[in-house]
CSV table of C-alpha atoms in Angstrom, one decimal:
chain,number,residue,atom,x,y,z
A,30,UNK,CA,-219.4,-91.7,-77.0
A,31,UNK,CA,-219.3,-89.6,-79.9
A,32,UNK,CA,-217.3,-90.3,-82.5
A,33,UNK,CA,-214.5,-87.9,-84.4
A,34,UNK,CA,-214.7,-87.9,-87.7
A,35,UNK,CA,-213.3,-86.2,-91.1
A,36,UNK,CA,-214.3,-86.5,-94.3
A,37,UNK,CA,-213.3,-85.3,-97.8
A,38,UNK,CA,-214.7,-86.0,-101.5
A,39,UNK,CA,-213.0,-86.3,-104.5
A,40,UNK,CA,-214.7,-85.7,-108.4
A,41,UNK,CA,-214.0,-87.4,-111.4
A,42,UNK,CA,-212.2,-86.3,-114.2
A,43,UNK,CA,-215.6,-85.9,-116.0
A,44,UNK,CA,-217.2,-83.5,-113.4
A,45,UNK,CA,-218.0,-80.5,-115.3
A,46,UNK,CA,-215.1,-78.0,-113.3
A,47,UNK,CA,-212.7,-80.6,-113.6
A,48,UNK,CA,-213.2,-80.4,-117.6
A,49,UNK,CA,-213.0,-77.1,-117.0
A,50,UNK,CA,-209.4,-77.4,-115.3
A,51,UNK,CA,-208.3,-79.8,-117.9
A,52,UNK,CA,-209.1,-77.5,-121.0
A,53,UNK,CA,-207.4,-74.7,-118.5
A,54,UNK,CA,-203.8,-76.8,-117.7
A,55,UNK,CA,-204.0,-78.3,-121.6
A,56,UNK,CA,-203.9,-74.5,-123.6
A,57,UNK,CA,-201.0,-73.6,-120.3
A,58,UNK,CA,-199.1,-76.9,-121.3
A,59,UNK,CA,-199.7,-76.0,-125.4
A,60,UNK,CA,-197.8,-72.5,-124.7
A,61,UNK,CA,-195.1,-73.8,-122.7
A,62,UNK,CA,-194.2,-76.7,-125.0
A,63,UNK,CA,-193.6,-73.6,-127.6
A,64,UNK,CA,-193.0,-71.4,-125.2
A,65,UNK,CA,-191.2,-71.7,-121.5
A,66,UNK,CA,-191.9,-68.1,-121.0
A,67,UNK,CA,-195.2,-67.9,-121.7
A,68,UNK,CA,-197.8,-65.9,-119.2
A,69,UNK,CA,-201.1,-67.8,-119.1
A,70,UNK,CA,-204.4,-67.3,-117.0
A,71,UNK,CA,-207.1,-69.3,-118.9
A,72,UNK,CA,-210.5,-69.7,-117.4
A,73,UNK,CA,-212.8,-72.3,-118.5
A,74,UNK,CA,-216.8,-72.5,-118.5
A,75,UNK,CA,-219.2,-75.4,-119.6
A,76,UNK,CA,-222.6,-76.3,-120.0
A,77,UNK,CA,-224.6,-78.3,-122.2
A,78,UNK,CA,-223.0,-78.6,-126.0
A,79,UNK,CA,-220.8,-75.6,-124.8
A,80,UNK,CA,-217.3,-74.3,-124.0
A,81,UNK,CA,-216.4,-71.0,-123.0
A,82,UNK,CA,-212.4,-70.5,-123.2
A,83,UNK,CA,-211.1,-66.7,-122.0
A,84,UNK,CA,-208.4,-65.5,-119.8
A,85,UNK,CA,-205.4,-63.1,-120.9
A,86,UNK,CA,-202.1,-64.8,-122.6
A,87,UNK,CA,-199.2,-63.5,-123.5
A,88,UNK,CA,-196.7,-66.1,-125.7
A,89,UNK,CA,-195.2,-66.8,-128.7
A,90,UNK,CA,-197.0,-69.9,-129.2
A,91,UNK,CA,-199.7,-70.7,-132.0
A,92,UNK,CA,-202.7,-72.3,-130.5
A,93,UNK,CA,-206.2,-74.1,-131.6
A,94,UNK,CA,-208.1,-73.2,-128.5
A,95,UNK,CA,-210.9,-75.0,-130.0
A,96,UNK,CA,-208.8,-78.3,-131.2
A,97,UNK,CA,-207.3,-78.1,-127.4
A,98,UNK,CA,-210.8,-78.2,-125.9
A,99,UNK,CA,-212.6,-80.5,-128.1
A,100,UNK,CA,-209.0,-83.2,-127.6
A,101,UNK,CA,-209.7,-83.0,-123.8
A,102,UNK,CA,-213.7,-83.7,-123.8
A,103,UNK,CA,-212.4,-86.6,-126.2
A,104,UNK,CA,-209.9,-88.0,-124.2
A,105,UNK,CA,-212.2,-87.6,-120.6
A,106,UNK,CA,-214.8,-89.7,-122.6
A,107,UNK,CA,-217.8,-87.3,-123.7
A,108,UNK,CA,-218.0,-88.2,-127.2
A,109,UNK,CA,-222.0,-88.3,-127.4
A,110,UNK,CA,-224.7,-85.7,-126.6
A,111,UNK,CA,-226.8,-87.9,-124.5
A,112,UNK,CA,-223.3,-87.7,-121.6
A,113,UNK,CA,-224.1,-84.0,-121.2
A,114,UNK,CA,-221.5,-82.7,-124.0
A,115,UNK,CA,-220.2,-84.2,-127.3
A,116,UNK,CA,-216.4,-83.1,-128.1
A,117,UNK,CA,-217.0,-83.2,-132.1
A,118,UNK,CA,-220.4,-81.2,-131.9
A,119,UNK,CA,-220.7,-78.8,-128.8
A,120,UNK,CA,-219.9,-75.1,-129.1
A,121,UNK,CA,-216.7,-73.9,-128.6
A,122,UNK,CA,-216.3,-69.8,-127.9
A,123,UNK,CA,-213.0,-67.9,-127.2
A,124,UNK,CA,-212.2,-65.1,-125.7
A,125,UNK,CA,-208.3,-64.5,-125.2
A,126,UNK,CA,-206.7,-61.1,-124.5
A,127,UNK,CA,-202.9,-60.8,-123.2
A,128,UNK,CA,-201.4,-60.0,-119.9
A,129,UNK,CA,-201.8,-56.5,-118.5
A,130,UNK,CA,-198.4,-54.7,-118.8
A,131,UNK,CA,-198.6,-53.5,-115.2
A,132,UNK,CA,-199.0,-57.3,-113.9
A,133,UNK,CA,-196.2,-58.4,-116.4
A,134,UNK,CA,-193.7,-55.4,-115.5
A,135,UNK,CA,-193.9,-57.0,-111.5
A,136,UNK,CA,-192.8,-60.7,-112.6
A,137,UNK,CA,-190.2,-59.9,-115.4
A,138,UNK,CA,-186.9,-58.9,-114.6
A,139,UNK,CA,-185.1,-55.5,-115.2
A,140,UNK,CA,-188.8,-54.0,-114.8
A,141,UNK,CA,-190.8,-52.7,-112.3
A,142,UNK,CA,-190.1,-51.1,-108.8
A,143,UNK,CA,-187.7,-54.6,-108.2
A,144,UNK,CA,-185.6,-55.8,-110.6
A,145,UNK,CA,-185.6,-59.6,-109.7
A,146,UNK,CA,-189.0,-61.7,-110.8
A,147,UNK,CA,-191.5,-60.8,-108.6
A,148,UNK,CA,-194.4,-62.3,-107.6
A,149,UNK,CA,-197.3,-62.8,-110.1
A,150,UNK,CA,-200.3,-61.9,-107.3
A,151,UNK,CA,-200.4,-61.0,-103.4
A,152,UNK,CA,-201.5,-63.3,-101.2
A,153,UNK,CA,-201.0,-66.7,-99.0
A,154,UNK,CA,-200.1,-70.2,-100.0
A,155,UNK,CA,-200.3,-73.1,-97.5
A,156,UNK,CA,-198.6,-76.5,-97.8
A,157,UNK,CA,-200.0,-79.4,-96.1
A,158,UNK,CA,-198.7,-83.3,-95.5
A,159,UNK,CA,-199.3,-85.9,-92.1
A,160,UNK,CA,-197.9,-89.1,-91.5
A,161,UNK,CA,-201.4,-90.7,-92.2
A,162,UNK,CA,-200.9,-92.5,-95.3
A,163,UNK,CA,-197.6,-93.5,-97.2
A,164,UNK,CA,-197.8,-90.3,-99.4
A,165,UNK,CA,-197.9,-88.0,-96.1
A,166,UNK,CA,-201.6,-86.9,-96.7
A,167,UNK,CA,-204.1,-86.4,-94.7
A,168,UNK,CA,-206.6,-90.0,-95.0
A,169,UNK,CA,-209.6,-88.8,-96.3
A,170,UNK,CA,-208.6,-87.1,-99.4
A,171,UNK,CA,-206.4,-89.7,-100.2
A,172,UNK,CA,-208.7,-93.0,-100.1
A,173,UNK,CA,-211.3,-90.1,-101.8
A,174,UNK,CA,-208.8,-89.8,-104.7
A,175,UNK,CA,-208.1,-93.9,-104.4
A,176,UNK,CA,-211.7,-94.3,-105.3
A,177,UNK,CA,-212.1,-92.1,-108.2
A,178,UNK,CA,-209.0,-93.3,-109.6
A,179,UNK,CA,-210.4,-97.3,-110.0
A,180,UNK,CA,-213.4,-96.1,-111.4
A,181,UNK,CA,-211.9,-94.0,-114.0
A,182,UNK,CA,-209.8,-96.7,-115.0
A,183,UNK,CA,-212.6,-99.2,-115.1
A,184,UNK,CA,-214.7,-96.8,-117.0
A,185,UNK,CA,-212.0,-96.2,-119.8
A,186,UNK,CA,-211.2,-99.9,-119.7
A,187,UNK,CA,-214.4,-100.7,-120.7
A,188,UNK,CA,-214.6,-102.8,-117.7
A,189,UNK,CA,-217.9,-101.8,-116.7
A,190,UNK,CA,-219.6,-100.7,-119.4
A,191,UNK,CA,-222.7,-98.7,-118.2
A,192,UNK,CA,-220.3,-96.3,-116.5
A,193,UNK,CA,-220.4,-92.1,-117.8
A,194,UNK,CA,-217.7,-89.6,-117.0
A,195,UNK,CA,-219.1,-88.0,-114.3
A,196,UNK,CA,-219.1,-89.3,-110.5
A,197,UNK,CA,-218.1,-88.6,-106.8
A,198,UNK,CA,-216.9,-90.1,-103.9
A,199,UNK,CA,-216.8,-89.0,-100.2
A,200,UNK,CA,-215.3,-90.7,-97.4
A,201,UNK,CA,-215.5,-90.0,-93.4
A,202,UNK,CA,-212.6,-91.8,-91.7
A,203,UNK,CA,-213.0,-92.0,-88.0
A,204,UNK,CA,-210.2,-90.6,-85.6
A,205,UNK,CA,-209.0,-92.0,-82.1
A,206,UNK,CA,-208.2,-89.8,-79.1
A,207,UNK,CA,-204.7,-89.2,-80.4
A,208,UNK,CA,-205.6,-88.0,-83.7
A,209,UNK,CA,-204.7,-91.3,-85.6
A,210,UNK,CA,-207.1,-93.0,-88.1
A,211,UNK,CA,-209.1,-95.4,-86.9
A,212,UNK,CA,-211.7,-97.1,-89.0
A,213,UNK,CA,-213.5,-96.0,-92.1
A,214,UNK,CA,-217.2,-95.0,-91.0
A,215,UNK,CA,-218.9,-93.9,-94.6
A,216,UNK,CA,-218.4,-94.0,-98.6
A,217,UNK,CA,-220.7,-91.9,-100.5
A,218,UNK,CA,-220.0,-92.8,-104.1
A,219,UNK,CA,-221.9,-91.0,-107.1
A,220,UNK,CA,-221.6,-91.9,-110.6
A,221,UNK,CA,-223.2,-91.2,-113.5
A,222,UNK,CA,-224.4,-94.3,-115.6
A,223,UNK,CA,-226.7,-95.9,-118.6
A,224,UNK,CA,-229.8,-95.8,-118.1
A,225,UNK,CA,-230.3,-99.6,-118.5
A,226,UNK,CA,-227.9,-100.0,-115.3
A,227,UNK,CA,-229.8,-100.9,-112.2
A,228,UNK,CA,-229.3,-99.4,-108.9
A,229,UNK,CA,-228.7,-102.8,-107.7
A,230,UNK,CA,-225.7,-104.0,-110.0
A,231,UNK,CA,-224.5,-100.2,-109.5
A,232,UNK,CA,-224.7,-100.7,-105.6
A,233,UNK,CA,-222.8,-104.1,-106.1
A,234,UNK,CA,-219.9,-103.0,-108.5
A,235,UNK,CA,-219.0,-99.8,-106.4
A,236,UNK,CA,-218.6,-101.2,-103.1
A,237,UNK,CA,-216.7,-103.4,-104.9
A,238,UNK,CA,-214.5,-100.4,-106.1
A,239,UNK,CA,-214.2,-99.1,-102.5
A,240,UNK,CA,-213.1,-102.4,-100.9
A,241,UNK,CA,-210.5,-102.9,-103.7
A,242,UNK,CA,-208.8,-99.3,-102.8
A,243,UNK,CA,-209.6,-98.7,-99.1
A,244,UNK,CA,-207.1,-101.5,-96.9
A,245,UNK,CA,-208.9,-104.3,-95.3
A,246,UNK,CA,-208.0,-102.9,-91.9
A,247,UNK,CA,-210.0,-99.6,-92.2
A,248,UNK,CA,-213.3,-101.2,-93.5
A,249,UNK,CA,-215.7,-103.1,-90.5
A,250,UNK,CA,-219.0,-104.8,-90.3
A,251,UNK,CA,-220.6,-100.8,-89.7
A,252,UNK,CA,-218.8,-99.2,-92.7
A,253,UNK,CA,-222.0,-97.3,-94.0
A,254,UNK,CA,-221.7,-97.4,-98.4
A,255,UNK,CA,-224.1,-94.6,-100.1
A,256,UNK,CA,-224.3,-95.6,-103.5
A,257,UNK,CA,-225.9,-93.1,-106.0
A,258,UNK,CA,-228.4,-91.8,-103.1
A,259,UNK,CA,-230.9,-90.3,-105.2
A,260,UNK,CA,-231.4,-93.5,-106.9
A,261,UNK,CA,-230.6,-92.6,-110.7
A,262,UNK,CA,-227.8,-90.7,-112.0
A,263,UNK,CA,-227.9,-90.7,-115.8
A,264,UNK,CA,-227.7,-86.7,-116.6
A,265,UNK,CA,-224.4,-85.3,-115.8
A,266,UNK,CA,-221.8,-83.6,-116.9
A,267,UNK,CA,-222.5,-80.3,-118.4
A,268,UNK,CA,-225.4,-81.1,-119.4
A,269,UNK,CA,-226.2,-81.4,-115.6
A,270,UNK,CA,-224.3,-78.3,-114.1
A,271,UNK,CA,-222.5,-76.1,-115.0
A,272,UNK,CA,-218.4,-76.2,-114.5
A,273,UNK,CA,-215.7,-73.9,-113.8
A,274,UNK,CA,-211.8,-73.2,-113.6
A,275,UNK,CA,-211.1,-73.6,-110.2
A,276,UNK,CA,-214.2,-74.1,-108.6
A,277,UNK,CA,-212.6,-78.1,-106.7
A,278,UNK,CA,-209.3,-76.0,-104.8
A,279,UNK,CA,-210.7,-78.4,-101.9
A,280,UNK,CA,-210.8,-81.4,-103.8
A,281,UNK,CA,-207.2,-80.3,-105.1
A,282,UNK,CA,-205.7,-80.1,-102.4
A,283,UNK,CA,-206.3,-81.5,-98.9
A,284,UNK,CA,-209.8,-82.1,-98.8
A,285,UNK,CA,-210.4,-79.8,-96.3
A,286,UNK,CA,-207.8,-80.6,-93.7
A,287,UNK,CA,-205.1,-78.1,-93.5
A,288,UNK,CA,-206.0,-74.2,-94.4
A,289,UNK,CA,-206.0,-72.8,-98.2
A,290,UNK,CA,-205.0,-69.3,-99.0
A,291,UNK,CA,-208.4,-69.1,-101.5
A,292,UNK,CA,-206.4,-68.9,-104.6
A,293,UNK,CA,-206.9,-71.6,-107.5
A,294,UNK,CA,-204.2,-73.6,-109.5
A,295,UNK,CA,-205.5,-74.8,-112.9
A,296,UNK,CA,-204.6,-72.4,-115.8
A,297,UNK,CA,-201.8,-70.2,-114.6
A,298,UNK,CA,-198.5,-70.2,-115.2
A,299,UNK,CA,-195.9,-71.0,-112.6
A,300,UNK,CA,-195.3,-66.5,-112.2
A,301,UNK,CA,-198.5,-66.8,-110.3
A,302,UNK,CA,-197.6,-67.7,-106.6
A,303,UNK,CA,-200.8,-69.2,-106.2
A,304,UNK,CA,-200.0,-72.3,-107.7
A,305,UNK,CA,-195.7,-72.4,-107.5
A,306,UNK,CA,-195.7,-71.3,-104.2
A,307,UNK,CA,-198.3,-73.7,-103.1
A,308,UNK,CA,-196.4,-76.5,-104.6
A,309,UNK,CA,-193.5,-75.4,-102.8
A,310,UNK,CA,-194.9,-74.7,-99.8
A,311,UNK,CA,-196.7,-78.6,-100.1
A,312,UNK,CA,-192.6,-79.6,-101.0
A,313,UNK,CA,-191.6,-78.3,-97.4
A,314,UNK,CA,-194.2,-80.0,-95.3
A,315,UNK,CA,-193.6,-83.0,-97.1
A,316,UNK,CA,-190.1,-82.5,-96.2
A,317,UNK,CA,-190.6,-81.9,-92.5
A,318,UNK,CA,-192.7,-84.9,-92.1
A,319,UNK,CA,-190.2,-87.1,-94.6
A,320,UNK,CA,-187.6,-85.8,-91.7
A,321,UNK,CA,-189.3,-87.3,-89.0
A,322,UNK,CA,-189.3,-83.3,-87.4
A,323,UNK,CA,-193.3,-83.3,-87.6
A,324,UNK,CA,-195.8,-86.0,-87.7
A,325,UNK,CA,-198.0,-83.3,-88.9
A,326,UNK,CA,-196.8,-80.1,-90.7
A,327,UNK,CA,-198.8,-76.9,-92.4
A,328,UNK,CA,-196.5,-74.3,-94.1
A,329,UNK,CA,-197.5,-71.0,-95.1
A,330,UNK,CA,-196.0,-68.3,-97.4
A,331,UNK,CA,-197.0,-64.8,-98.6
A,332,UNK,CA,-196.0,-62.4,-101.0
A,333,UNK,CA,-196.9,-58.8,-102.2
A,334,UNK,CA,-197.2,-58.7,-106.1
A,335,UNK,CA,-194.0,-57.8,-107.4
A,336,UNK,CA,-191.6,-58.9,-104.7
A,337,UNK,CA,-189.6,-61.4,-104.4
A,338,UNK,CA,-188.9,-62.0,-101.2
A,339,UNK,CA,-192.2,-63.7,-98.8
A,340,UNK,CA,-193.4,-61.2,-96.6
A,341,UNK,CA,-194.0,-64.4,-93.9
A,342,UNK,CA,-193.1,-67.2,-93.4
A,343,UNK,CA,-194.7,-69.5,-91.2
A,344,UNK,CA,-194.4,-73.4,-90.1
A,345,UNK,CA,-197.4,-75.3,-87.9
A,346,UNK,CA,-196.8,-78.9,-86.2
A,347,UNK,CA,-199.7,-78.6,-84.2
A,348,UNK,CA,-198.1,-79.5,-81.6
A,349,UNK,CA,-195.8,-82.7,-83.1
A,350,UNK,CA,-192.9,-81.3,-84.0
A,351,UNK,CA,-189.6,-82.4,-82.6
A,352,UNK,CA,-188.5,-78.8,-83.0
A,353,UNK,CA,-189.5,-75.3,-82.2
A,354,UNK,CA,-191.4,-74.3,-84.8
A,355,UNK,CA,-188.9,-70.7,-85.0
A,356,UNK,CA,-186.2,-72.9,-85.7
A,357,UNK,CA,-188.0,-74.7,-88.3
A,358,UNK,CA,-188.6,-71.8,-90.2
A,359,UNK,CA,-184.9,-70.7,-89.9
A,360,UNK,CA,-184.0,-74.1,-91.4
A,361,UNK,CA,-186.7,-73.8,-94.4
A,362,UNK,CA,-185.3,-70.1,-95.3
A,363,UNK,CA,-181.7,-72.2,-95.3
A,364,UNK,CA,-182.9,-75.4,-97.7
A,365,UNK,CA,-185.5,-74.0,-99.8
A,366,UNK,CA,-185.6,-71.5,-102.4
A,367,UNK,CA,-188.6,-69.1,-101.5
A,368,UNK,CA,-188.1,-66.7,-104.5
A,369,UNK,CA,-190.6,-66.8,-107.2
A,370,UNK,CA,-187.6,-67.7,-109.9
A,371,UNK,CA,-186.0,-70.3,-107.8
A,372,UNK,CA,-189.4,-72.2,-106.9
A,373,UNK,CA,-189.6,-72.1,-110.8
A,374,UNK,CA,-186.2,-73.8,-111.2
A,375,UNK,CA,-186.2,-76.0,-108.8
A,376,UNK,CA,-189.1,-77.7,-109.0
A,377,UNK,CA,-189.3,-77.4,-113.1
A,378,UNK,CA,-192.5,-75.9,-112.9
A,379,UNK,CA,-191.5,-74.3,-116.8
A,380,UNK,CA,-192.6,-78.0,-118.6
A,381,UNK,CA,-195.9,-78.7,-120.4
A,382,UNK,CA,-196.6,-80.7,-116.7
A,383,UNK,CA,-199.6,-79.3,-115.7
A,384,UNK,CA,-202.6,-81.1,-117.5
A,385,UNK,CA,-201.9,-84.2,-115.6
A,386,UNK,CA,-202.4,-82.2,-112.3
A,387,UNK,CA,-205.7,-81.1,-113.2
A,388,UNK,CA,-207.6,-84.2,-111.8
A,389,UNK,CA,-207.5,-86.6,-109.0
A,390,UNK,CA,-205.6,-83.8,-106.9
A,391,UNK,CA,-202.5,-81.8,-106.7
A,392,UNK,CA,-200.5,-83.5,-103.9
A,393,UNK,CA,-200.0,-87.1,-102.7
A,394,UNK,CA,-199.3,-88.6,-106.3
A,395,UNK,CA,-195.8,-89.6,-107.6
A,396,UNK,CA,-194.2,-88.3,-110.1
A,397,UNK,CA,-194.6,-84.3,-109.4
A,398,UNK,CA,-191.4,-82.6,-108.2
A,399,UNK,CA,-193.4,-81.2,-105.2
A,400,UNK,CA,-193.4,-85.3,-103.8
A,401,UNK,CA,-190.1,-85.3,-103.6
A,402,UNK,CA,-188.5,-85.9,-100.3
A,403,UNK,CA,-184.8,-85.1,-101.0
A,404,UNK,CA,-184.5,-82.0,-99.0
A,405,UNK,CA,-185.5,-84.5,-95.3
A,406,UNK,CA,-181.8,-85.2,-94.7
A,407,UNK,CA,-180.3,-82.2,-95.1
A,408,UNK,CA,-183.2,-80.2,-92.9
A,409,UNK,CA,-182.9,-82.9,-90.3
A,410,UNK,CA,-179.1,-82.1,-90.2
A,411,UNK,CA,-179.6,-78.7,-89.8
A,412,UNK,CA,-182.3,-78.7,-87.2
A,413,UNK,CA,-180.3,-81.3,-85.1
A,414,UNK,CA,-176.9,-79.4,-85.8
């Protein structure tokens, strides 16, 4: 019988587009500690010895785009030439213009066609959560993200010392007729490491890794473990590939389960709905399955760049919800605040926040207003009511 399976990956915080979102989140978080209002859209490129750091801002704050990119390579660990970039040495270019006035007259108030903040960009946001794991993400992603969260804490600890920035992880969870998690079937783990270190002691230490994160009960005598496939892994990082802004929206989000609306998060200010209005729209599925109303719950909202007001709303159950999913979306437009302004004060998406989202994924960690589930009782009231 064949078996049903779903797998994500998850990168390291030293993977060259996750520097890339790092450098991108740390210059938005530098602005909006000096500046709340500040409209930011940094991009980020790397490869070897090199930074690239462009975009158009528009703020009142004094930045070192330079000091801010070299602090980040420091603080992810590339602090030698021979790990693919070294923060005190590599190149730093920038390449900063400010916001276009006919994008900033649709998201400030007073201007414009609509007086009210509208939003920063068209397009569609989708939120995401299950009842699969005690965050309310989907498996996969989650025990992805477990994975690459030990070994960057072993690899800044010190406590395995051949260990570079740079690594992977994938796992494929297998599913049971009803859509519940079964058993993990495969880890693929990549990592980038001394050369001294053999592909023996690596195999050892990182199944190790994945049996300390993934719970006893998923793991069996067939669990497949690909360790570093190829067989060596010592050039990484930029010096490897190339990285990007917003080239891991998979890996930051859902890994794959759930749709995504194409737009990346990393670098913008909360005026661009691609990122506040995905948080929010993550907030409300969370809520729904916090609620009990869904085991499983996909929300998706639009705008048109400008307005305030979503041109859709929609809610999916896929087929678990205790409700219609019509009257679910009547109860969201009740609790939540849809507008581009009030998903910016609710959630206090105007703080220097952001850089910590930049790796290890968006959703399913605590701490983020987005994982709150404070708004369950009152739509469970309403939808029972």
């Amino acid at each position: 019988m064949e078996k049903i399976l779903f797998t994500s990956e998850s990168v390291s915080m030293g993977h060259p587009d996750k520097i890339c979102d790092q450098i991108s989140d740390s210059v938005l978080d530098a602005c909006l500690a000096q500046d709340p209002d500040s409209r930011v859209a940094c991009e980020c490129f790397t490869s070897t010895g090199f930074v690239l750091v462009g975009g158009e801002i528009t703020t009142r704050a004094k930045l070192n785009y330079a000091k801010i990119a070299r602090g980040v390579l420091t603080d992810i660990g590339y602090t030698a030439g021979e790990f693919g970039i070294d923060a005190d040495n590599c190149a730093v270019m920038v390449t900063v213009g400010t916001q276009s006035p006919d994008i900033s007259q649709g998201v400030t108030e007073g201007q414009g066609l609509h007086k009210e903040q509208g939003a920063g960009d068209q397009g569609m946001m989708f939120g995401f959560a299950c009842d699969e794991t005690p965050e309310l993400m989907p498996m996969p992603i989650t025990l992805a993200h477990r994975i690459m969260m030990k070994l960057t804490d072993l690899r800044l600890k010190r406590k395995i010392r051949y260990l570079r920035p740079d690594a992977k992880s994938q796992v494929s969870v297998e599913y049971d007729a009803s859509g519940r998690p079964k058993r993990v079937d495969t880890v693929v783990i990549s990592t980038q490491h001394d050369p001294s270190a053999t592909h023996k002691t690596i195999l050892k230490d990182m199944v190790a890794v994945a049996k300390s994160v993934i719970p006893a009960g998923m793991l069996d005598s067939a669990t497949v473990f690909h360790v570093n496939p190829t067989g060596r892994f010592v050039i990484g990082g930029p010096h490897g590939d190339s990285g990007l802004t917003g080239r891991k929206i998979i890996v930051d989000t859902y890994g794959g389960m759930g749709r995504h609306g194409g737009g990346a998060f990393s670098g913008k200010d909360p005026s661009k709905v691609d990122r506040s209005a995905a948080y929010m729209a993550r907030y409300i599925a969370k809520n729904i399955v916090a609620a009990r109303l869904a085991r499983r719950c996909e929300v998706q909202l639009a705008y048109a760049i400008g307005v305030a007001e979503p041109v859709s709303v929609r809610v999916d159950t896929f087929g678990t919800g205790r409700a219609s999913e019509v009257e679910l979306v009547h109860a969201v437009r009740k609790v939540f605040h849809l507008r581009p302004r009030g998903i910016i004060q609710h959630l206090g998406l105007k703080k220097p926040i952001f850089r910590a989202t930049s790796f290890h994924g968006h959703f399913g960690r605590a701490g983020f207003s987005w994982e709150r589930t404070d708004m369950a009782k009152k739509l469970a009231e309403l939808v029972k009511g």
